[in-house]
Amino acid sequence: FSSVDVAFLLASGMNILGDTTDLEDTDDAALEEITALGDAPQSYAFAGVDDYELTQNGFFNDATNRSNDALNNKGASKVMSFAPEGNTLRARMVSVPAVQAMYKRQISRGALHKASASYKPTGSHDEGKIVAPLTARTAASDTTATSLDNSASSANGAAATLQMTALTLDGYTNIVVKLQHSSNNSVWVDLITFTAITAAPAAERKTVTGTVNRYLAAKWTWTGSGTSPTATWAMGVARG
């Protein structure tokens, strides 16, 4: 894969990929030295804590929902997601509930303004798969015809992340998005229901415990009545 394969970088529903030139996530293990008296080599043990960090660099853009809107709120809680391998079913989608630690604007003579930010997690980061690619969707429907096949069920729950970049209700009250699962790719049961969304950009990460069946799909419905609604969103899921 290369830089052209990166499909999106979403900060609580704001797609700032077009302003980003560098993206780096680091997952370190907290180690403690346990070298005792009489030991010749240094020895270390895992202290049970992961240290994850996400950083980005790019250009300053003060247009609506671009880099300055997304980044100019250090200390804010966010849901971050990026897709390093394309915007297709089963492609990797990395997500993390995070607090923004830093926002830096850099202004130099003879150069475009730059913007950078860093994030620290408020929970586990998810190495997930795309269940629903980032695209515009209209009438109520589902993705069961193009479900995500995990080859087998799993027993340790899952985390699902919904990122919505645009929403036109056109008379409807809200949109409700769900993650469904199935053991046979035919009979579907709701697994996670996200909070109803009335405006975008928006994002949410939810978790579930217990068995997650082999097949996964997304479903969306509109509440109330309207004419021609549309919503642009993506969903990723990481099994426990």
Coordinates of N, CA, C and O in Angstrom, one line a residue, residues 26 30 32 37 39 41 52 84 100 117 127 131 135 138 142 209 214 232 237:
T26 N 1.3 5.3 16.8 CA 2.3 4.5 17.5 C 1.7 3.8 18.6 O 0.9 4.4 19.4
A30 N 4.2 -0.3 27.7 CA 4.9 0.2 28.8 C 5.7 -0.9 29.5 O 5.2 -1.9 30.0
E32 N 8.9 -2.1 32.3 CA 9.6 -1.8 33.5 C 10.8 -2.6 33.6 O 10.8 -3.9 33.4
L37 N 19.8 -7.6 41.4 CA 21.2 -7.8 41.7 C 21.7 -9.2 41.3 O 21.0 -10.2 41.6
D39 N 22.1 -10.1 38.3 CA 21.8 -10.4 36.9 C 22.8 -9.7 36.0 O 23.1 -8.5 36.2
P41 N 22.5 -9.5 32.2 CA 21.8 -8.7 31.2 C 20.7 -7.9 31.8 O 20.1 -8.3 32.8
Y52 N -0.7 4.4 23.2 CA -1.1 4.6 21.8 C -1.1 6.1 21.6 O -1.6 6.9 22.5
P84 N -6.3 3.1 5.9 CA -5.0 3.1 5.2 C -4.9 2.3 3.9 O -4.0 2.4 3.1
Q100 N -7.8 15.2 22.1 CA -6.7 15.9 21.4 C -5.8 16.6 22.3 O -6.1 17.4 23.2
A117 N -1.5 18.1 14.7 CA -2.2 17.7 15.9 C -1.8 16.4 16.4 O -1.3 15.5 15.6
E127 N -8.3 -2.0 15.7 CA -7.8 -2.4 14.4 C -9.0 -3.2 13.7 O -9.1 -4.4 13.8
V131 N -17.1 -2.3 7.4 CA -18.4 -3.0 7.1 C -19.2 -2.2 6.1 O -19.9 -2.8 5.2
T135 N -19.6 6.4 1.9 CA -20.4 6.8 0.6 C -21.7 7.4 1.0 O -22.2 7.2 2.2
T138 N -29.2 6.8 0.6 CA -30.5 7.5 0.6 C -31.5 6.7 1.3 O -31.6 6.6 2.5
D142 N -29.9 -1.8 3.8 CA -28.9 -2.5 4.5 C -27.8 -3.0 3.6 O -27.9 -2.9 2.4
T209 N -20.6 -7.0 24.3 CA -19.9 -8.2 24.8 C -20.5 -9.4 24.3 O -21.6 -9.4 23.7
R214 N -20.8 -14.9 12.7 CA -19.8 -14.9 11.6 C -20.0 -13.7 10.6 O -19.0 -13.1 10.2
T232 N -24.0 10.6 4.3 CA -22.7 10.0 3.9 C -22.0 9.5 5.2 O -21.7 10.3 6.1
V237 N -15.7 -2.2 12.2 CA -15.9 -3.1 13.3 C -14.6 -3.8 13.6 O -14.0 -4.3 12.7

